[in-house]
């Protein structure tokens, strides 16, 4: 059954204006601590379609695959929520082609290739079926996994996923035409350099991410409508993704729910570029994720 969940600012977030001033030294310490909040029970590399793909595993229980955003690492996207989610399930966190510790290939980035890479990694790890949570570009990858590899998908959470070019304001594409390594968020650059074996890969990753977005093409309606997996679509009310786009995705995916949460792109999971002093947004959102994931599946044919 379709559901629309709209949370008001006053009901969900009781944050003082202090949280919205420029970051203090204390905030910066908290941001860095995000990268080291928990330790994986297993980590390593797997040979995946010609590249060595890095992954981390946390917790025990039903598998939940975490797929990071563009230009990111596991920790910059999910560092704050991994300890919460790992309490009740087995997390498989992945770094995609050219990102973080994962290798590159002599091909442009595509969401379809990322989806195939994730599917191959899970096969290598002997995981037949899993839930998926993808954020931003990782959300679009999760859409492609549901389209291309439906047999491995139980439920999916699409965080700020883009399926159509008009799903973002027109000025987004103007910005992408000007995007360079110089205006990439410092937190993402620092995180890459902290983990990547080759610092020269930072420029390559940036260039490939920008090119992928500039060349982005709409996912056809019939492919989106083919998704049968129970789906939770979530965006921020000040997200780069337009509410109208999330609502349309909700209409197209038959077995879906929609949540619009106060905040900017990624703030609902305290993604590192949105992290503020004493951030608490994820304390409200992660229980909603767990409630969705724990419900018995009711797929529609």
PDB file of C-alpha atoms in Angstrom:
ATOM      1  CA  UNK A   1       0.000   0.000   0.000  1.00  0.00           C
ATOM      2  CA  UNK A   2       1.276   3.458  -0.865  1.00  0.00           C
ATOM      3  CA  UNK A   3       1.943   5.869   1.986  1.00  0.00           C
ATOM      4  CA  UNK A   4       3.103   9.453   2.082  1.00  0.00           C
ATOM      5  CA  UNK A   5       4.941  10.465   5.247  1.00  0.00           C
ATOM      6  CA  UNK A   6       5.479  14.210   5.668  1.00  0.00           C
ATOM      7  CA  UNK A   7       7.187  15.339   8.850  1.00  0.00           C
ATOM      8  CA  UNK A   8       7.014  18.932  10.007  1.00  0.00           C
ATOM      9  CA  UNK A   9      10.097  20.739  11.212  1.00  0.00           C
ATOM     10  CA  UNK A  10       8.593  21.496  14.599  1.00  0.00           C
ATOM     11  CA  UNK A  11       7.505  17.914  15.210  1.00  0.00           C
ATOM     12  CA  UNK A  12      10.763  16.270  14.211  1.00  0.00           C
ATOM     13  CA  UNK A  13      13.638  18.624  14.908  1.00  0.00           C
ATOM     14  CA  UNK A  14      13.993  20.752  18.019  1.00  0.00           C
ATOM     15  CA  UNK A  15      17.350  22.205  17.102  1.00  0.00           C
ATOM     16  CA  UNK A  16      18.593  25.562  18.297  1.00  0.00           C
ATOM     17  CA  UNK A  17      19.864  28.190  15.906  1.00  0.00           C
ATOM     18  CA  UNK A  18      23.312  27.443  17.277  1.00  0.00           C
ATOM     19  CA  UNK A  19      23.321  24.291  15.150  1.00  0.00           C
ATOM     20  CA  UNK A  20      23.103  26.330  11.969  1.00  0.00           C
ATOM     21  CA  UNK A  21      26.012  28.730  12.426  1.00  0.00           C
ATOM     22  CA  UNK A  22      29.371  28.164  10.759  1.00  0.00           C
ATOM     23  CA  UNK A  23      31.156  25.058  11.913  1.00  0.00           C
ATOM     24  CA  UNK A  24      33.190  25.469  15.086  1.00  0.00           C
ATOM     25  CA  UNK A  25      36.382  23.635  15.961  1.00  0.00           C
ATOM     26  CA  UNK A  26      34.300  21.255  18.060  1.00  0.00           C
ATOM     27  CA  UNK A  27      32.120  20.474  15.048  1.00  0.00           C
ATOM     28  CA  UNK A  28      35.170  19.733  12.925  1.00  0.00           C
ATOM     29  CA  UNK A  29      36.412  17.294  15.582  1.00  0.00           C
ATOM     30  CA  UNK A  30      33.023  15.592  15.512  1.00  0.00           C
ATOM     31  CA  UNK A  31      33.192  15.316  11.725  1.00  0.00           C
ATOM     32  CA  UNK A  32      36.571  13.608  11.896  1.00  0.00           C
ATOM     33  CA  UNK A  33      35.341  11.294  14.644  1.00  0.00           C
ATOM     34  CA  UNK A  34      32.576  10.172  12.289  1.00  0.00           C
ATOM     35  CA  UNK A  35      35.174   8.344  10.225  1.00  0.00           C
ATOM     36  CA  UNK A  36      36.207   6.175  13.168  1.00  0.00           C
ATOM     37  CA  UNK A  37      33.007   5.535  15.113  1.00  0.00           C
ATOM     38  CA  UNK A  38      32.965   1.786  14.556  1.00  0.00           C
ATOM     39  CA  UNK A  39      35.173  -0.984  13.254  1.00  0.00           C
ATOM     40  CA  UNK A  40      34.129  -3.526  10.634  1.00  0.00           C
ATOM     41  CA  UNK A  41      34.016  -7.196  11.598  1.00  0.00           C
ATOM     42  CA  UNK A  42      35.419  -7.929   8.149  1.00  0.00           C
ATOM     43  CA  UNK A  43      36.867  -5.896   5.316  1.00  0.00           C
ATOM     44  CA  UNK A  44      38.771  -6.558   2.152  1.00  0.00           C
ATOM     45  CA  UNK A  45      38.818  -6.599  -1.631  1.00  0.00           C
ATOM     46  CA  UNK A  46      37.051  -8.756  -4.173  1.00  0.00           C
ATOM     47  CA  UNK A  47      37.776  -9.220  -7.884  1.00  0.00           C
ATOM     48  CA  UNK A  48      34.728  -7.709  -9.567  1.00  0.00           C
ATOM     49  CA  UNK A  49      34.418  -7.340 -13.338  1.00  0.00           C
ATOM     50  CA  UNK A  50      38.051  -6.375 -13.785  1.00  0.00           C
ATOM     51  CA  UNK A  51      38.520  -4.178 -10.712  1.00  0.00           C
ATOM     52  CA  UNK A  52      39.328  -4.786  -7.061  1.00  0.00           C
ATOM     53  CA  UNK A  53      36.267  -3.646  -5.114  1.00  0.00           C
ATOM     54  CA  UNK A  54      36.634  -2.676  -1.468  1.00  0.00           C
ATOM     55  CA  UNK A  55      33.962  -3.627   1.063  1.00  0.00           C
ATOM     56  CA  UNK A  56      33.354  -3.614   4.811  1.00  0.00           C
ATOM     57  CA  UNK A  57      31.001  -5.808   6.839  1.00  0.00           C
ATOM     58  CA  UNK A  58      29.442  -4.805  10.159  1.00  0.00           C
ATOM     59  CA  UNK A  59      27.052  -6.566  12.524  1.00  0.00           C
ATOM     60  CA  UNK A  60      24.996  -9.720  12.141  1.00  0.00           C
ATOM     61  CA  UNK A  61      21.581 -10.591  10.755  1.00  0.00           C
ATOM     62  CA  UNK A  62      19.820  -9.988   7.475  1.00  0.00           C
ATOM     63  CA  UNK A  63      22.116  -8.312   4.895  1.00  0.00           C
ATOM     64  CA  UNK A  64      21.691  -4.595   4.139  1.00  0.00           C
ATOM     65  CA  UNK A  65      23.918  -3.251   1.372  1.00  0.00           C
ATOM     66  CA  UNK A  66      25.045   0.378   1.726  1.00  0.00           C
ATOM     67  CA  UNK A  67      25.852   2.281  -1.476  1.00  0.00           C
ATOM     68  CA  UNK A  68      27.508   5.673  -1.036  1.00  0.00           C
ATOM     69  CA  UNK A  69      27.030   8.931  -2.926  1.00  0.00           C
ATOM     70  CA  UNK A  70      29.159  10.449  -5.680  1.00  0.00           C
ATOM     71  CA  UNK A  71      32.681  11.481  -4.728  1.00  0.00           C
ATOM     72  CA  UNK A  72      32.295   9.740  -1.386  1.00  0.00           C
ATOM     73  CA  UNK A  73      33.604   6.860   0.688  1.00  0.00           C
ATOM     74  CA  UNK A  74      31.751   4.451   2.945  1.00  0.00           C
ATOM     75  CA  UNK A  75      32.470   6.615   5.962  1.00  0.00           C
ATOM     76  CA  UNK A  76      31.657  10.034   4.515  1.00  0.00           C
ATOM     77  CA  UNK A  77      28.155   8.902   3.551  1.00  0.00           C
ATOM     78  CA  UNK A  78      27.364   6.351   6.268  1.00  0.00           C
ATOM     79  CA  UNK A  79      29.823   6.926   9.110  1.00  0.00           C
ATOM     80  CA  UNK A  80      27.195   8.303  11.472  1.00  0.00           C
ATOM     81  CA  UNK A  81      24.531   5.651  10.832  1.00  0.00           C
ATOM     82  CA  UNK A  82      26.608   2.466  10.562  1.00  0.00           C
ATOM     83  CA  UNK A  83      26.703   1.988  14.372  1.00  0.00           C
ATOM     84  CA  UNK A  84      22.908   2.412  14.522  1.00  0.00           C
ATOM     85  CA  UNK A  85      22.073   0.089  11.635  1.00  0.00           C
ATOM     86  CA  UNK A  86      24.614  -2.574  12.619  1.00  0.00           C
ATOM     87  CA  UNK A  87      22.791  -3.278  15.884  1.00  0.00           C
ATOM     88  CA  UNK A  88      20.131  -5.342  14.135  1.00  0.00           C
ATOM     89  CA  UNK A  89      21.463  -6.418  10.750  1.00  0.00           C
ATOM     90  CA  UNK A  90      24.517  -7.358   8.735  1.00  0.00           C
ATOM     91  CA  UNK A  91      25.801  -4.367   6.799  1.00  0.00           C
ATOM     92  CA  UNK A  92      27.771  -4.763   3.582  1.00  0.00           C
ATOM     93  CA  UNK A  93      29.218  -1.348   2.777  1.00  0.00           C
ATOM     94  CA  UNK A  94      30.789  -0.926  -0.647  1.00  0.00           C
ATOM     95  CA  UNK A  95      33.054   1.559  -2.390  1.00  0.00           C
ATOM     96  CA  UNK A  96      32.249   1.812  -6.086  1.00  0.00           C
ATOM     97  CA  UNK A  97      34.526   2.088  -9.112  1.00  0.00           C
ATOM     98  CA  UNK A  98      37.207   4.821  -8.754  1.00  0.00           C
ATOM     99  CA  UNK A  99      35.933   5.785  -5.292  1.00  0.00           C
ATOM    100  CA  UNK A 100      37.883   5.446  -2.071  1.00  0.00           C
ATOM    101  CA  UNK A 101      39.853   2.206  -1.940  1.00  0.00           C
ATOM    102  CA  UNK A 102      38.232   0.560  -4.985  1.00  0.00           C
ATOM    103  CA  UNK A 103      40.127   0.313  -8.260  1.00  0.00           C
ATOM    104  CA  UNK A 104      39.265   1.894 -11.593  1.00  0.00           C
ATOM    105  CA  UNK A 105      38.850   0.610 -15.141  1.00  0.00           C
ATOM    106  CA  UNK A 106      39.499   2.260 -18.490  1.00  0.00           C
ATOM    107  CA  UNK A 107      35.824   3.088 -18.889  1.00  0.00           C
ATOM    108  CA  UNK A 108      33.534   5.920 -17.890  1.00  0.00           C
ATOM    109  CA  UNK A 109      31.397   5.523 -14.782  1.00  0.00           C
ATOM    110  CA  UNK A 110      27.821   4.397 -15.353  1.00  0.00           C
ATOM    111  CA  UNK A 111      25.062   3.568 -12.913  1.00  0.00           C
ATOM    112  CA  UNK A 112      24.374   0.377 -14.841  1.00  0.00           C
ATOM    113  CA  UNK A 113      27.986  -0.804 -14.428  1.00  0.00           C
ATOM    114  CA  UNK A 114      27.919   0.086 -10.730  1.00  0.00           C
ATOM    115  CA  UNK A 115      24.762  -1.993 -10.351  1.00  0.00           C
ATOM    116  CA  UNK A 116      26.414  -4.963 -12.071  1.00  0.00           C
ATOM    117  CA  UNK A 117      29.504  -4.552  -9.883  1.00  0.00           C
ATOM    118  CA  UNK A 118      27.439  -4.635  -6.693  1.00  0.00           C
ATOM    119  CA  UNK A 119      25.599  -7.734  -7.890  1.00  0.00           C
ATOM    120  CA  UNK A 120      28.893  -9.486  -8.679  1.00  0.00           C
ATOM    121  CA  UNK A 121      30.372  -8.566  -5.301  1.00  0.00           C
ATOM    122  CA  UNK A 122      27.383 -10.072  -3.505  1.00  0.00           C
ATOM    123  CA  UNK A 123      27.736 -13.240  -5.571  1.00  0.00           C
ATOM    124  CA  UNK A 124      31.402 -13.410  -4.561  1.00  0.00           C
ATOM    125  CA  UNK A 125      30.384 -13.004  -0.916  1.00  0.00           C
ATOM    126  CA  UNK A 126      27.755 -15.759  -1.374  1.00  0.00           C
ATOM    127  CA  UNK A 127      24.852 -13.432  -0.567  1.00  0.00           C
ATOM    128  CA  UNK A 128      21.843 -14.473  -2.633  1.00  0.00           C
ATOM    129  CA  UNK A 129      19.446 -11.728  -1.548  1.00  0.00           C
ATOM    130  CA  UNK A 130      19.652  -8.520   0.458  1.00  0.00           C
ATOM    131  CA  UNK A 131      18.067  -5.205   1.305  1.00  0.00           C
ATOM    132  CA  UNK A 132      19.696  -2.127  -0.230  1.00  0.00           C
ATOM    133  CA  UNK A 133      20.135   1.454   0.908  1.00  0.00           C
ATOM    134  CA  UNK A 134      21.610   3.808  -1.672  1.00  0.00           C
ATOM    135  CA  UNK A 135      22.166   7.520  -1.129  1.00  0.00           C
ATOM    136  CA  UNK A 136      22.293  10.162  -3.908  1.00  0.00           C
ATOM    137  CA  UNK A 137      24.260   8.589  -6.809  1.00  0.00           C
ATOM    138  CA  UNK A 138      24.131   5.401  -4.756  1.00  0.00           C
ATOM    139  CA  UNK A 139      20.357   5.704  -4.790  1.00  0.00           C
ATOM    140  CA  UNK A 140      20.357   5.808  -8.572  1.00  0.00           C
ATOM    141  CA  UNK A 141      22.630   2.747  -8.537  1.00  0.00           C
ATOM    142  CA  UNK A 142      20.110   1.023  -6.240  1.00  0.00           C
ATOM    143  CA  UNK A 143      17.372   1.797  -8.789  1.00  0.00           C
ATOM    144  CA  UNK A 144      19.470   0.100 -11.464  1.00  0.00           C
ATOM    145  CA  UNK A 145      20.055  -2.908  -9.206  1.00  0.00           C
ATOM    146  CA  UNK A 146      16.281  -3.269  -8.758  1.00  0.00           C
ATOM    147  CA  UNK A 147      15.815  -3.033 -12.537  1.00  0.00           C
ATOM    148  CA  UNK A 148      18.748  -5.185 -13.699  1.00  0.00           C
ATOM    149  CA  UNK A 149      19.026  -7.686 -10.827  1.00  0.00           C
ATOM    150  CA  UNK A 150      15.575  -7.952  -9.202  1.00  0.00           C
ATOM    151  CA  UNK A 151      16.266 -11.502  -8.046  1.00  0.00           C
ATOM    152  CA  UNK A 152      18.815 -10.289  -5.445  1.00  0.00           C
ATOM    153  CA  UNK A 153      16.616  -7.491  -4.052  1.00  0.00           C
ATOM    154  CA  UNK A 154      14.289  -7.838  -1.091  1.00  0.00           C
ATOM    155  CA  UNK A 155      13.649  -4.197  -0.079  1.00  0.00           C
ATOM    156  CA  UNK A 156      15.269  -0.938  -1.131  1.00  0.00           C
ATOM    157  CA  UNK A 157      15.658   2.473   0.440  1.00  0.00           C
ATOM    158  CA  UNK A 158      16.262   5.203  -2.145  1.00  0.00           C
ATOM    159  CA  UNK A 159      17.845   8.210  -0.476  1.00  0.00           C
ATOM    160  CA  UNK A 160      17.725  11.321  -2.698  1.00  0.00           C
ATOM    161  CA  UNK A 161      17.875   9.182  -5.853  1.00  0.00           C
ATOM    162  CA  UNK A 162      17.675  10.749  -9.315  1.00  0.00           C
ATOM    163  CA  UNK A 163      15.819   9.031 -12.158  1.00  0.00           C
ATOM    164  CA  UNK A 164      15.024  11.956 -14.491  1.00  0.00           C
ATOM    165  CA  UNK A 165      16.976  15.036 -15.517  1.00  0.00           C
ATOM    166  CA  UNK A 166      14.077  17.267 -14.508  1.00  0.00           C
ATOM    167  CA  UNK A 167      14.222  15.765 -11.022  1.00  0.00           C
ATOM    168  CA  UNK A 168      16.634  18.533 -10.037  1.00  0.00           C
ATOM    169  CA  UNK A 169      16.406  22.295 -10.663  1.00  0.00           C
ATOM    170  CA  UNK A 170      17.745  23.520 -14.020  1.00  0.00           C
ATOM    171  CA  UNK A 171      20.567  25.382 -12.248  1.00  0.00           C
ATOM    172  CA  UNK A 172      21.947  22.054 -11.026  1.00  0.00           C
ATOM    173  CA  UNK A 173      22.996  21.236 -14.566  1.00  0.00           C
ATOM    174  CA  UNK A 174      24.520  24.694 -14.979  1.00  0.00           C
ATOM    175  CA  UNK A 175      26.548  24.054 -11.828  1.00  0.00           C
ATOM    176  CA  UNK A 176      27.695  20.647 -13.087  1.00  0.00           C
ATOM    177  CA  UNK A 177      29.093  22.286 -16.213  1.00  0.00           C
ATOM    178  CA  UNK A 178      31.355  24.345 -13.920  1.00  0.00           C
ATOM    179  CA  UNK A 179      32.156  21.537 -11.449  1.00  0.00           C
ATOM    180  CA  UNK A 180      35.866  20.966 -10.817  1.00  0.00           C
ATOM    181  CA  UNK A 181      38.061  19.433  -8.163  1.00  0.00           C
ATOM    182  CA  UNK A 182      38.563  22.945  -6.763  1.00  0.00           C
ATOM    183  CA  UNK A 183      34.894  23.261  -5.761  1.00  0.00           C
ATOM    184  CA  UNK A 184      34.486  19.687  -4.534  1.00  0.00           C
ATOM    185  CA  UNK A 185      33.663  19.661  -0.795  1.00  0.00           C
ATOM    186  CA  UNK A 186      36.842  19.611   1.288  1.00  0.00           C
ATOM    187  CA  UNK A 187      35.520  16.848   3.552  1.00  0.00           C
ATOM    188  CA  UNK A 188      35.163  14.510   0.564  1.00  0.00           C
ATOM    189  CA  UNK A 189      38.611  15.336  -0.802  1.00  0.00           C
ATOM    190  CA  UNK A 190      40.237  14.794   2.585  1.00  0.00           C
ATOM    191  CA  UNK A 191      38.415  11.491   3.115  1.00  0.00           C
ATOM    192  CA  UNK A 192      39.497  10.191  -0.296  1.00  0.00           C
ATOM    193  CA  UNK A 193      43.131  11.102   0.294  1.00  0.00           C
ATOM    194  CA  UNK A 194      43.033   9.433   3.706  1.00  0.00           C
ATOM    195  CA  UNK A 195      42.143   6.019   2.262  1.00  0.00           C
ATOM    196  CA  UNK A 196      42.966   5.854  -1.458  1.00  0.00           C
ATOM    197  CA  UNK A 197      46.197   4.084  -2.436  1.00  0.00           C
ATOM    198  CA  UNK A 198      46.854   6.612  -5.212  1.00  0.00           C
ATOM    199  CA  UNK A 199      46.221  10.307  -4.458  1.00  0.00           C
ATOM    200  CA  UNK A 200      46.246  11.074  -8.191  1.00  0.00           C
ATOM    201  CA  UNK A 201      43.001   9.150  -8.416  1.00  0.00           C
ATOM    202  CA  UNK A 202      41.145  12.045  -6.769  1.00  0.00           C
ATOM    203  CA  UNK A 203      41.198  14.113  -9.951  1.00  0.00           C
ATOM    204  CA  UNK A 204      40.195  11.094 -12.028  1.00  0.00           C
ATOM    205  CA  UNK A 205      37.267  10.292  -9.724  1.00  0.00           C
ATOM    206  CA  UNK A 206      36.074  13.893  -9.805  1.00  0.00           C
ATOM    207  CA  UNK A 207      36.287  14.108 -13.593  1.00  0.00           C
ATOM    208  CA  UNK A 208      34.460  10.809 -14.060  1.00  0.00           C
ATOM    209  CA  UNK A 209      31.705  11.712 -11.611  1.00  0.00           C
ATOM    210  CA  UNK A 210      31.145  15.054 -13.342  1.00  0.00           C
ATOM    211  CA  UNK A 211      31.099  13.460 -16.803  1.00  0.00           C
ATOM    212  CA  UNK A 212      28.577  10.840 -15.667  1.00  0.00           C
ATOM    213  CA  UNK A 213      26.206  13.488 -14.390  1.00  0.00           C
ATOM    214  CA  UNK A 214      26.551  15.699 -17.470  1.00  0.00           C
ATOM    215  CA  UNK A 215      25.725  12.661 -19.630  1.00  0.00           C
ATOM    216  CA  UNK A 216      22.889  11.473 -17.387  1.00  0.00           C
ATOM    217  CA  UNK A 217      19.846  10.239 -19.295  1.00  0.00           C
ATOM    218  CA  UNK A 218      16.344   9.654 -17.977  1.00  0.00           C
ATOM    219  CA  UNK A 219      15.582   6.154 -16.769  1.00  0.00           C
ATOM    220  CA  UNK A 220      12.584   5.079 -18.900  1.00  0.00           C
ATOM    221  CA  UNK A 221       9.214   5.037 -17.156  1.00  0.00           C
ATOM    222  CA  UNK A 222       8.638   1.384 -17.971  1.00  0.00           C
ATOM    223  CA  UNK A 223      11.875   0.418 -16.212  1.00  0.00           C
ATOM    224  CA  UNK A 224      10.995   2.365 -13.069  1.00  0.00           C
ATOM    225  CA  UNK A 225       7.495   0.898 -13.118  1.00  0.00           C
ATOM    226  CA  UNK A 226       8.973  -2.599 -13.390  1.00  0.00           C
ATOM    227  CA  UNK A 227      10.374  -2.363  -9.835  1.00  0.00           C
ATOM    228  CA  UNK A 228       8.396  -4.748  -7.633  1.00  0.00           C
ATOM    229  CA  UNK A 229      10.509  -4.627  -4.478  1.00  0.00           C
ATOM    230  CA  UNK A 230       9.041  -2.786  -1.485  1.00  0.00           C
ATOM    231  CA  UNK A 231      10.659   0.636  -1.663  1.00  0.00           C
ATOM    232  CA  UNK A 232      11.110   3.552   0.716  1.00  0.00           C
ATOM    233  CA  UNK A 233      11.838   6.839  -1.062  1.00  0.00           C
ATOM    234  CA  UNK A 234      13.313   9.556   1.152  1.00  0.00           C
ATOM    235  CA  UNK A 235      14.460  13.120   0.471  1.00  0.00           C
ATOM    236  CA  UNK A 236      14.993  16.298   2.452  1.00  0.00           C
ATOM    237  CA  UNK A 237      12.550  19.156   2.117  1.00  0.00           C
ATOM    238  CA  UNK A 238      15.515  21.337   1.020  1.00  0.00           C
ATOM    239  CA  UNK A 239      17.123  18.564  -1.038  1.00  0.00           C
ATOM    240  CA  UNK A 240      18.691  19.008  -4.451  1.00  0.00           C
ATOM    241  CA  UNK A 241      16.093  16.438  -5.552  1.00  0.00           C
ATOM    242  CA  UNK A 242      12.755  18.150  -6.167  1.00  0.00           C
ATOM    243  CA  UNK A 243       9.757  16.951  -4.117  1.00  0.00           C
ATOM    244  CA  UNK A 244       7.804  16.547  -7.350  1.00  0.00           C
ATOM    245  CA  UNK A 245      10.374  14.027  -8.569  1.00  0.00           C
ATOM    246  CA  UNK A 246      10.182  11.950  -5.392  1.00  0.00           C
ATOM    247  CA  UNK A 247       6.389  12.005  -5.562  1.00  0.00           C
ATOM    248  CA  UNK A 248       6.440  10.849  -9.190  1.00  0.00           C
ATOM    249  CA  UNK A 249       8.805   7.988  -8.295  1.00  0.00           C
ATOM    250  CA  UNK A 250       6.390   7.089  -5.498  1.00  0.00           C
ATOM    251  CA  UNK A 251       3.559   6.939  -8.036  1.00  0.00           C
ATOM    252  CA  UNK A 252       5.558   4.847 -10.486  1.00  0.00           C
ATOM    253  CA  UNK A 253       6.874   2.244  -8.032  1.00  0.00           C
ATOM    254  CA  UNK A 254       3.760   0.334  -7.027  1.00  0.00           C
ATOM    255  CA  UNK A 255       4.909  -0.950  -3.642  1.00  0.00           C
ATOM    256  CA  UNK A 256       6.496   2.235  -2.303  1.00  0.00           C
ATOM    257  CA  UNK A 257       6.400   4.665   0.580  1.00  0.00           C
ATOM    258  CA  UNK A 258       7.593   8.268   0.577  1.00  0.00           C
ATOM    259  CA  UNK A 259       9.164  10.286   3.377  1.00  0.00           C
ATOM    260  CA  UNK A 260      10.035  13.984   3.085  1.00  0.00           C
ATOM    261  CA  UNK A 261      12.272  14.952   6.005  1.00  0.00           C
ATOM    262  CA  UNK A 262      13.328  18.462   7.085  1.00  0.00           C
ATOM    263  CA  UNK A 263      16.841  19.290   5.950  1.00  0.00           C
ATOM    264  CA  UNK A 264      19.209  19.419   3.005  1.00  0.00           C
ATOM    265  CA  UNK A 265      20.650  16.678   0.798  1.00  0.00           C
ATOM    266  CA  UNK A 266      21.840  13.891   3.098  1.00  0.00           C
ATOM    267  CA  UNK A 267      21.126  15.650   6.376  1.00  0.00           C
ATOM    268  CA  UNK A 268      18.662  12.915   7.374  1.00  0.00           C
ATOM    269  CA  UNK A 269      21.566  10.446   7.657  1.00  0.00           C
ATOM    270  CA  UNK A 270      24.061  13.075   8.859  1.00  0.00           C
ATOM    271  CA  UNK A 271      26.198  12.701   5.742  1.00  0.00           C
ATOM    272  CA  UNK A 272      29.550  14.314   6.442  1.00  0.00           C
ATOM    273  CA  UNK A 273      29.086  17.531   4.432  1.00  0.00           C
ATOM    274  CA  UNK A 274      25.854  18.251   6.347  1.00  0.00           C
ATOM    275  CA  UNK A 275      27.104  17.348   9.816  1.00  0.00           C
ATOM    276  CA  UNK A 276      26.565  19.973  12.498  1.00  0.00           C
ATOM    277  CA  UNK A 277      27.513  20.150  16.141  1.00  0.00           C
ATOM    278  CA  UNK A 278      25.491  17.613  18.131  1.00  0.00           C
ATOM    279  CA  UNK A 279      23.526  16.494  15.039  1.00  0.00           C
ATOM    280  CA  UNK A 280      20.590  14.222  15.919  1.00  0.00           C
ATOM    281  CA  UNK A 281      18.625  13.881  12.667  1.00  0.00           C
ATOM    282  CA  UNK A 282      19.570  10.225  12.213  1.00  0.00           C
ATOM    283  CA  UNK A 283      18.154   9.388  15.647  1.00  0.00           C
ATOM    284  CA  UNK A 284      14.704  10.032  14.174  1.00  0.00           C
ATOM    285  CA  UNK A 285      15.248   8.590  10.704  1.00  0.00           C
ATOM    286  CA  UNK A 286      17.046   5.298  11.349  1.00  0.00           C
ATOM    287  CA  UNK A 287      14.158   3.855  13.422  1.00  0.00           C
ATOM    288  CA  UNK A 288      11.893   4.641  10.445  1.00  0.00           C
ATOM    289  CA  UNK A 289      14.295   2.759   8.149  1.00  0.00           C
ATOM    290  CA  UNK A 290      14.324  -0.214  10.511  1.00  0.00           C
ATOM    291  CA  UNK A 291      10.534  -0.253  10.774  1.00  0.00           C
ATOM    292  CA  UNK A 292      10.289  -0.329   6.978  1.00  0.00           C
ATOM    293  CA  UNK A 293      12.913  -3.066   6.621  1.00  0.00           C
ATOM    294  CA  UNK A 294      11.376  -5.211   9.374  1.00  0.00           C
ATOM    295  CA  UNK A 295       7.850  -5.245   7.940  1.00  0.00           C
ATOM    296  CA  UNK A 296       6.785  -8.444   6.134  1.00  0.00           C
ATOM    297  CA  UNK A 297       7.222  -8.014   2.389  1.00  0.00           C
ATOM    298  CA  UNK A 298       4.071  -7.720   0.287  1.00  0.00           C
ATOM    299  CA  UNK A 299       5.170  -7.626  -3.318  1.00  0.00           C
ATOM    300  CA  UNK A 300       2.772  -6.679  -6.076  1.00  0.00           C
ATOM    301  CA  UNK A 301       3.040  -8.401  -9.423  1.00  0.00           C
TER     302      UNK A 301
END
